PDB file of C-alpha atoms in Angstrom:
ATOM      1  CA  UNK D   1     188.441 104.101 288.257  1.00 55.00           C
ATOM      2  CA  UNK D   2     188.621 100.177 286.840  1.00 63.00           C
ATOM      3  CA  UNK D   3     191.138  98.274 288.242  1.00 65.00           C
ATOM      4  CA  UNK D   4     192.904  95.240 286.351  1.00 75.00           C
ATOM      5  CA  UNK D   5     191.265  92.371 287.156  1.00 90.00           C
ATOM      6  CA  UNK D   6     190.708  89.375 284.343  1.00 95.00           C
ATOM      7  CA  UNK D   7     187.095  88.862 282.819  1.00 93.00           C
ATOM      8  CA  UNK D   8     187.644  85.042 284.436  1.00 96.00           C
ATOM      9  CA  UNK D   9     188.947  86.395 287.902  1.00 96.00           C
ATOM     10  CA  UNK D  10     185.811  88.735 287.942  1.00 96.00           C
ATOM     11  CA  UNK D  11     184.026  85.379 287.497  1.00 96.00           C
ATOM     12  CA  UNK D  12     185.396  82.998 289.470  1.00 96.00           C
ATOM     13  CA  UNK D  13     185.879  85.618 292.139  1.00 96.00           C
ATOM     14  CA  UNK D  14     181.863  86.721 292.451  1.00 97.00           C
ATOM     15  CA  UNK D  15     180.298  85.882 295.744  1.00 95.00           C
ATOM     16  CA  UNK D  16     177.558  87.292 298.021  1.00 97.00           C
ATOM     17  CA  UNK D  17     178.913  89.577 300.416  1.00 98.00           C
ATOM     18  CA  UNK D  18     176.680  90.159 303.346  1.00 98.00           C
ATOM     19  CA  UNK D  19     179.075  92.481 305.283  1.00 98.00           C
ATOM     20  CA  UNK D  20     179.724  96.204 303.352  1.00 98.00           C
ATOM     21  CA  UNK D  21     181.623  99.140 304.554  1.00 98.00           C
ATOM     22  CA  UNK D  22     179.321 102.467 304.321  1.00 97.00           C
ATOM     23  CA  UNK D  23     181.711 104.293 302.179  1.00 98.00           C
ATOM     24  CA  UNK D  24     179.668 106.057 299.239  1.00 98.00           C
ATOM     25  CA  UNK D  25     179.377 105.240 295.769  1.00 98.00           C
ATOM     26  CA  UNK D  26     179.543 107.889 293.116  1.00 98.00           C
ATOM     27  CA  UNK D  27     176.468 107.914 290.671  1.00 98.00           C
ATOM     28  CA  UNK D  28     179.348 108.219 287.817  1.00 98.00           C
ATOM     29  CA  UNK D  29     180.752 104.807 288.898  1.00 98.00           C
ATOM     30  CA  UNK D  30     176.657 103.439 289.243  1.00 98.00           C
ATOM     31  CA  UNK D  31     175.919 104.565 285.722  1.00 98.00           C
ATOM     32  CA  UNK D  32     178.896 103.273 284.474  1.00 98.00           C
ATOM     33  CA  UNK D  33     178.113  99.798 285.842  1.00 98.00           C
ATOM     34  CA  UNK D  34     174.873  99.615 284.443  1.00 98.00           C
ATOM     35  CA  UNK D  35     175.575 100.676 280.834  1.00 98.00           C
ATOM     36  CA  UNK D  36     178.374  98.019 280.585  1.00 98.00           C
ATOM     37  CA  UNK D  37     176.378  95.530 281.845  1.00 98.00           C
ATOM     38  CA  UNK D  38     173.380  96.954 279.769  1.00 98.00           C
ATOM     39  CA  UNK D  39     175.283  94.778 276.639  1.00 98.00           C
ATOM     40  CA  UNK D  40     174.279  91.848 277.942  1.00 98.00           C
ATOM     41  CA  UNK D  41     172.372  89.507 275.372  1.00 98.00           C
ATOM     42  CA  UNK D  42     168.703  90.015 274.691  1.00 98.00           C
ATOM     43  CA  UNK D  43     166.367  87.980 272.209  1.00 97.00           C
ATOM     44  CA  UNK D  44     165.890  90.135 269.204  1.00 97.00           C
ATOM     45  CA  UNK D  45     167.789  92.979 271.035  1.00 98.00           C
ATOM     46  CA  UNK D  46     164.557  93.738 273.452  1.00 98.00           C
ATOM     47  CA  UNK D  47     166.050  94.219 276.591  1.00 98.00           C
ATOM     48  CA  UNK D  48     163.559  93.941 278.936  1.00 98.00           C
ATOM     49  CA  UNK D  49     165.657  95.067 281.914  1.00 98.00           C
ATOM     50  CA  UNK D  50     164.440  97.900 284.293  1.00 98.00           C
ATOM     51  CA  UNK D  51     166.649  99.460 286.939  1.00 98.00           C
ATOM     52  CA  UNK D  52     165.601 101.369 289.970  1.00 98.00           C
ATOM     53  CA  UNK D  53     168.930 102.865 292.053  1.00 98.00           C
ATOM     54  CA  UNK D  54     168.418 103.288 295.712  1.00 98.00           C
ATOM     55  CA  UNK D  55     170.682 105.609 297.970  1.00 98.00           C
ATOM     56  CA  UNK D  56     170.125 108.381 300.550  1.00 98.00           C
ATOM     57  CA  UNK D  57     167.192 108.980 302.128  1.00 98.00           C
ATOM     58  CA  UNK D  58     165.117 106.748 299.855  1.00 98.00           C
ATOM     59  CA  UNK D  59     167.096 103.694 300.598  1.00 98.00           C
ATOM     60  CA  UNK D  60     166.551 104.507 304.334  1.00 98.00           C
ATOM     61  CA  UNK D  61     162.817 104.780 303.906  1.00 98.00           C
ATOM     62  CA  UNK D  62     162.405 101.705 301.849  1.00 98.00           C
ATOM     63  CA  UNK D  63     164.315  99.564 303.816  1.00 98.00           C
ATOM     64  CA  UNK D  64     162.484 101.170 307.257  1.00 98.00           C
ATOM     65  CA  UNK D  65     159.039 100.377 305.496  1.00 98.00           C
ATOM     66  CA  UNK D  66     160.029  96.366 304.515  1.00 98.00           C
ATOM     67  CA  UNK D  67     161.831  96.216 308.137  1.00 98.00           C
ATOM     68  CA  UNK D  68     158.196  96.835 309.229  1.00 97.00           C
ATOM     69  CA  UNK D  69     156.683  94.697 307.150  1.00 97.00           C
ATOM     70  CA  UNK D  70     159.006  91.730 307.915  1.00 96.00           C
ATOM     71  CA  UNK D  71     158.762  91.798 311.810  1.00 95.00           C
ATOM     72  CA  UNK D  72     155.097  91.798 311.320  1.00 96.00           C
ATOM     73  CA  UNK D  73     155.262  89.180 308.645  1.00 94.00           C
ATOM     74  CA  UNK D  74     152.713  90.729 306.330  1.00 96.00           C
ATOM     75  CA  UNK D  75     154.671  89.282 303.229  1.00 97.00           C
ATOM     76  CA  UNK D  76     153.173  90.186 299.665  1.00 97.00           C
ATOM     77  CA  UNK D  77     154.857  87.244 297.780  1.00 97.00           C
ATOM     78  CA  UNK D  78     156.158  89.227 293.905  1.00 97.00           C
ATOM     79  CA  UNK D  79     156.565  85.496 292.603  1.00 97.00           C
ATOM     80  CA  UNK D  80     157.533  81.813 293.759  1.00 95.00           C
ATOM     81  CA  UNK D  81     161.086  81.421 293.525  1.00 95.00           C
ATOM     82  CA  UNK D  82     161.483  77.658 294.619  1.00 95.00           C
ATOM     83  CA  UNK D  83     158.701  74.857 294.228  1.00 96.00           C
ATOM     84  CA  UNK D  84     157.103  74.157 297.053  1.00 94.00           C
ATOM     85  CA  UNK D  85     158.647  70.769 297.682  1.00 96.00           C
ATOM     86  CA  UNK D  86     162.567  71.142 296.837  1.00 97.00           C
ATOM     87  CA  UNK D  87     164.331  67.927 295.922  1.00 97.00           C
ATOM     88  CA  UNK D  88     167.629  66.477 295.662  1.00 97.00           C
ATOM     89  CA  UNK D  89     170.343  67.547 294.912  1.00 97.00           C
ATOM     90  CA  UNK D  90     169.322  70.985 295.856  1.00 97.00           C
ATOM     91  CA  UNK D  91     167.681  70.825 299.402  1.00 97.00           C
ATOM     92  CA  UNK D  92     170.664  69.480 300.043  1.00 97.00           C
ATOM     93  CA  UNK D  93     172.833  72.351 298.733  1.00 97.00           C
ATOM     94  CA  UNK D  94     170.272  74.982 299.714  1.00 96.00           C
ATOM     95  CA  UNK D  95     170.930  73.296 303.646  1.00 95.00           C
ATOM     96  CA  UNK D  96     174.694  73.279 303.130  1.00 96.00           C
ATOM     97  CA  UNK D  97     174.926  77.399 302.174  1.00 96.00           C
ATOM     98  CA  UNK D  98     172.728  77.845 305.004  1.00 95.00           C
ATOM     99  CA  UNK D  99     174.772  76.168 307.985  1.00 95.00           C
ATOM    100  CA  UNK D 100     177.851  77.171 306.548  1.00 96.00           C
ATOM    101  CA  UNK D 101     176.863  80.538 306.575  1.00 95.00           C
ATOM    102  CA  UNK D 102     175.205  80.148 310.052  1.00 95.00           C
ATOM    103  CA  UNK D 103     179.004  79.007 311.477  1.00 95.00           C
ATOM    104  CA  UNK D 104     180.607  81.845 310.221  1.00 96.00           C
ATOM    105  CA  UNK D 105     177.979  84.443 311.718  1.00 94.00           C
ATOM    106  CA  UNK D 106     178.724  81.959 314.855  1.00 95.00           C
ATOM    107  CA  UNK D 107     174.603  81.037 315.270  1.00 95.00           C
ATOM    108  CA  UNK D 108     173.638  77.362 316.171  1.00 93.00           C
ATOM    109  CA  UNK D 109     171.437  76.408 313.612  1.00 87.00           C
ATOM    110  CA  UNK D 110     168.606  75.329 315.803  1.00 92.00           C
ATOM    111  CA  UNK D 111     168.539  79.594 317.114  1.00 95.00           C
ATOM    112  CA  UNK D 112     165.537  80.190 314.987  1.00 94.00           C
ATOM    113  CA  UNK D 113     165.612  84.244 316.785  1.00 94.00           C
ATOM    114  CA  UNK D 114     169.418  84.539 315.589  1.00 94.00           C
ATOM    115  CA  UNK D 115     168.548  82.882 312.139  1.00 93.00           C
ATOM    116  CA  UNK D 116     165.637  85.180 311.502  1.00 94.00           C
ATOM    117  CA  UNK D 117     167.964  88.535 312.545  1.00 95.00           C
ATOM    118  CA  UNK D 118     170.828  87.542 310.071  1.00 94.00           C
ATOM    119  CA  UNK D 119     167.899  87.210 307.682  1.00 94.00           C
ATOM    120  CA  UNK D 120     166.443  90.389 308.344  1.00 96.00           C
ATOM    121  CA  UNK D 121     169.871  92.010 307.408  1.00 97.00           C
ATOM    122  CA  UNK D 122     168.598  91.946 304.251  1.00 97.00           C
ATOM    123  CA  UNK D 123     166.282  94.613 304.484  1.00 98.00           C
ATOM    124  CA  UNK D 124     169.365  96.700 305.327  1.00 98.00           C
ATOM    125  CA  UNK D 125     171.425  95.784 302.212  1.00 98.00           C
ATOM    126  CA  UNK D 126     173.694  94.173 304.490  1.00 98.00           C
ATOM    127  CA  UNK D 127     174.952  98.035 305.186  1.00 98.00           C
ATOM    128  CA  UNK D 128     175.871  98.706 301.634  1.00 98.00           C
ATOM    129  CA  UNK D 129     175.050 102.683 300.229  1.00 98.00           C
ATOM    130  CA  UNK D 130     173.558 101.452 297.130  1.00 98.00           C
ATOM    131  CA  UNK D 131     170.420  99.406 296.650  1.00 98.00           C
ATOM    132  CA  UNK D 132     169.414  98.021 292.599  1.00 98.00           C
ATOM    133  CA  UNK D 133     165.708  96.818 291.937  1.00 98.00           C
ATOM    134  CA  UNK D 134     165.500  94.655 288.329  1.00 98.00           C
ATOM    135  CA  UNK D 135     162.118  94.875 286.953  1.00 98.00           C
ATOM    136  CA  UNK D 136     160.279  94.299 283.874  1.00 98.00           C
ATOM    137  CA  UNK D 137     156.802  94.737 282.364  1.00 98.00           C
ATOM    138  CA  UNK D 138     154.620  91.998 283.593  1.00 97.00           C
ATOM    139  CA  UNK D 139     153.334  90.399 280.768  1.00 97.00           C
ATOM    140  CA  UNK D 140     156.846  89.611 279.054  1.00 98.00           C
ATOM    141  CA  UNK D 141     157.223  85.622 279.027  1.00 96.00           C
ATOM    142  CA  UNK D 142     159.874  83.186 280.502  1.00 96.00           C
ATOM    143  CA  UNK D 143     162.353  84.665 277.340  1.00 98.00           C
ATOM    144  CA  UNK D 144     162.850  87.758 278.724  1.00 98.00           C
ATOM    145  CA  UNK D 145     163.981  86.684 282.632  1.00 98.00           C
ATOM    146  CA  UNK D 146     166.770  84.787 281.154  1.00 98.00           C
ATOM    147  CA  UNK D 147     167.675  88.330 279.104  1.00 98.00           C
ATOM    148  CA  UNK D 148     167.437  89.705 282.645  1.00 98.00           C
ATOM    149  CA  UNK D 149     169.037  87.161 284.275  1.00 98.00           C
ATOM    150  CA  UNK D 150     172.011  88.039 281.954  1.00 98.00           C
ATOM    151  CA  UNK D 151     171.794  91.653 282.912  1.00 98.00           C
ATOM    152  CA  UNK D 152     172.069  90.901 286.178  1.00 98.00           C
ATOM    153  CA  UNK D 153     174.816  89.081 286.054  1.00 98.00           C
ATOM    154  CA  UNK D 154     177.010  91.655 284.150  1.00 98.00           C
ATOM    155  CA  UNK D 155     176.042  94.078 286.721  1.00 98.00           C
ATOM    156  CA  UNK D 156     177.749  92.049 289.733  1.00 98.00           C
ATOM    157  CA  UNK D 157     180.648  91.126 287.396  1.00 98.00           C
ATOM    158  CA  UNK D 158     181.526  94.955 286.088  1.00 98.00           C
ATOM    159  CA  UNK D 159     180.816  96.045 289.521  1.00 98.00           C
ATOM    160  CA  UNK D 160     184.193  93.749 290.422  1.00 98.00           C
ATOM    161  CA  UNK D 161     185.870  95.837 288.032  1.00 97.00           C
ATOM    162  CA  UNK D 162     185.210  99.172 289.794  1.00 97.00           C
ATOM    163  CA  UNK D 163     186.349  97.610 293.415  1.00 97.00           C
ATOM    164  CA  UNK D 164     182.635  96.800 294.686  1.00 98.00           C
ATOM    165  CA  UNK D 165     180.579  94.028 295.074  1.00 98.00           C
ATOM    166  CA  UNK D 166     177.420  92.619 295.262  1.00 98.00           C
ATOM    167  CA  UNK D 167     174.665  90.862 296.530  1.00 98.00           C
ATOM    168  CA  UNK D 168     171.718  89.745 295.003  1.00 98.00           C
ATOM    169  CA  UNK D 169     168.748  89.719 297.052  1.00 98.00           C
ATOM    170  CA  UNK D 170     165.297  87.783 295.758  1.00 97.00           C
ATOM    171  CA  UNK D 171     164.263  88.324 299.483  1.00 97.00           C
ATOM    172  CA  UNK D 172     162.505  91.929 298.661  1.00 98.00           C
ATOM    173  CA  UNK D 173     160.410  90.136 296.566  1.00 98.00           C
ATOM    174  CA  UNK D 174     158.938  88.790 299.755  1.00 97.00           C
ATOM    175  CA  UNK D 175     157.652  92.381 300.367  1.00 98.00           C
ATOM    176  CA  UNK D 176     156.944  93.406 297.005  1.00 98.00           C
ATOM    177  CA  UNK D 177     153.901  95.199 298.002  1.00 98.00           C
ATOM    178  CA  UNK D 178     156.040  97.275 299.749  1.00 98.00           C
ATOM    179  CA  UNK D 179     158.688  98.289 297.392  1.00 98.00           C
ATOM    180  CA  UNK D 180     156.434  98.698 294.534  1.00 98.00           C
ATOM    181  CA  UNK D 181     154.787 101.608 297.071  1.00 98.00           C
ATOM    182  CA  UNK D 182     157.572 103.166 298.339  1.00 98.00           C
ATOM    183  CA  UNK D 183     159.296 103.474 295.100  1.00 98.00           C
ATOM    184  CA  UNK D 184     156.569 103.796 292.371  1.00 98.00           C
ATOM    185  CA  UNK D 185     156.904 100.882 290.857  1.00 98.00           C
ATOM    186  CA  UNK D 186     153.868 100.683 288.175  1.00 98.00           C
ATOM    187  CA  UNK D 187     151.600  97.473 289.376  1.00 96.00           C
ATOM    188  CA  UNK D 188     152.151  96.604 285.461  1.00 98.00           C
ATOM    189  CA  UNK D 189     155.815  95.702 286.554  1.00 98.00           C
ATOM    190  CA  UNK D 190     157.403  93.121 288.069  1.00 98.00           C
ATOM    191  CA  UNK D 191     160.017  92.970 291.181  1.00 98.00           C
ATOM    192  CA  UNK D 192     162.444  90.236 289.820  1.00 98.00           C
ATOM    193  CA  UNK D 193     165.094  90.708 292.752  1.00 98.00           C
ATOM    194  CA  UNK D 194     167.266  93.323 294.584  1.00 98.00           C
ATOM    195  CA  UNK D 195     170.704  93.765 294.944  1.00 98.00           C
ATOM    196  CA  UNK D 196     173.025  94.890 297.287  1.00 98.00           C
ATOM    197  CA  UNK D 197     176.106  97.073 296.213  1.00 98.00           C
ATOM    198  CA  UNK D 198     179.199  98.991 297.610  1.00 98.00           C
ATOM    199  CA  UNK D 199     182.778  97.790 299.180  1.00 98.00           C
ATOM    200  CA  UNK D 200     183.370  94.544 300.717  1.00 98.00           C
ATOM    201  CA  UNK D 201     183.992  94.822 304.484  1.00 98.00           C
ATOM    202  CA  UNK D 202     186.766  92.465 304.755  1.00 97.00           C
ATOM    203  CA  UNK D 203     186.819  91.755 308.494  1.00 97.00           C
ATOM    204  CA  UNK D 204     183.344  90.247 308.433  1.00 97.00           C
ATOM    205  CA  UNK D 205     183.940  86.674 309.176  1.00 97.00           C
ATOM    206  CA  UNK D 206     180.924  86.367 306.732  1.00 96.00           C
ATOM    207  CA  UNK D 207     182.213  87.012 303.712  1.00 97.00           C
ATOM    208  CA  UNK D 208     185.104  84.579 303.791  1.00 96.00           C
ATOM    209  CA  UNK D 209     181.487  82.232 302.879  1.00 96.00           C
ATOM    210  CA  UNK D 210     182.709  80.264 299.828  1.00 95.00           C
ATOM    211  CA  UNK D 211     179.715  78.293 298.581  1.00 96.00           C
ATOM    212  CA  UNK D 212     180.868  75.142 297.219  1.00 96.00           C
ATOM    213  CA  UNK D 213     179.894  74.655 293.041  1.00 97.00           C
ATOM    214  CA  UNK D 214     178.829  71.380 291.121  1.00 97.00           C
ATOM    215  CA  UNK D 215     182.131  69.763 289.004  1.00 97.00           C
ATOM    216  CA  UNK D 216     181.017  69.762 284.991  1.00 97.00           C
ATOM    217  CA  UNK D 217     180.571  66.039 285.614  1.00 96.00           C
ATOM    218  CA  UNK D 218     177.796  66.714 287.622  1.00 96.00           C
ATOM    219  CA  UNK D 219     175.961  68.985 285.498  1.00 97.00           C
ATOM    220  CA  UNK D 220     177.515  68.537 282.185  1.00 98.00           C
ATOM    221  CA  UNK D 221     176.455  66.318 279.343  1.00 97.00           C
ATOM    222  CA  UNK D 222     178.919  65.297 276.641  1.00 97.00           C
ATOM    223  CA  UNK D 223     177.606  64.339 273.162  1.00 97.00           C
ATOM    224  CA  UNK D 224     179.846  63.000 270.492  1.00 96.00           C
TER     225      UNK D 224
END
């Protein structure tokens, strides 16, 4: 069942929630998510977008297998997601997400052990019942990530609409090896990111995280 919230409250409302309550989420509801958000735009109406839903016993194998696979740190890099030397302004804004959401998880940022457990949470879907893989044929250019981009994005804002959340999680494509293997995902493919979705746990003291955003006068260029 939809609830009422605005198209601009679903928006401005969006954040990563790293805390989820194990209640179940009804394939109905997970279809319905992905067909809305399956109007996103798309040059020439291609839509490149490829879904793979995780639950059950499949989401507890997978995220076994890349548990593994982190603590022994054989990564199988899908793709570089950052350059390898990040500059200003974002170092500093990738730093500032980072301690802030060390504080709230109550870790001193210098606890590399601590750090590297709240990281591995990933691999868990921060507890939520319902894991989503993007992919896309290999070979499709830089045009068709934006088109999935776009996809994505509809999917965490209609899942807002249905009483869930999200997070989005580029971290499995650390292991892409892995998930490729364990869900028969064609090598012709490519692991853009995961996501994380079900209901918000709302005593988690992490996801009261509100990640601070650029004003337009930072990023926006006016020309008259």
């Amino acid at each position: 069942m939809t609830g009422s919230i605005s198209a601009l409250d679903a928006v401005k409302g969006r954040r990563s929630v790293r805390r989820f309550l194990p209640d179940p989420v009804s394939e109905p509801v997970i279809e319905a998510i992905l067909q809305a958000s399956s109007r996103a735009a798309s040059g020439t109406n291609i839509q490149p977008w490829l879904v793979h839903v995780v639950t059950g016993k499949t989401r507890d194998s997978l995220s076994s297998a890349v548990l593994r696979a982190a603590e022994a740190e054989e990564t199988s890099l899908e793709y570089p997601y950052l350059p390898a030397r990040l500059k200003e302004p974002y170092l500093s804004r990738r730093r500032k997400v980072g301690f802030d959401l060390y504080a709230l998880y109550g870790i001193d940022r210098h606890d590399m052990p601590a750090r590297k457990a709240a990281m591995m949470r990933n691999f868990d879907f921060f507890g939520a019942p319902v894991g989503l893989f993007f992919t896309m044929e290999r070979d499709m250019p830089q045009g068709a990530w934006l088109d999935c981009g776009m996809f994505m994005q509809n999917v965490m804002i209609t899942a807002r609409a249905y009483g869930l959340e999200t997070c989005p999680q580029q971290a499995w494509c650390d292991f892409g090896a892995v998930v490729h293997a364990e869900l028969g995902i064609p090598d012709d493919h490519i692991l853009l990111s995961g996501m994380a979705l079900g209901t918000i746990d709302p005593s988690a003291p992490e996801n009261t995280l509100v990640s601070e955003r650029a004003g337009v006068d930072e990023f926006g260029t006016w020309h008259r």
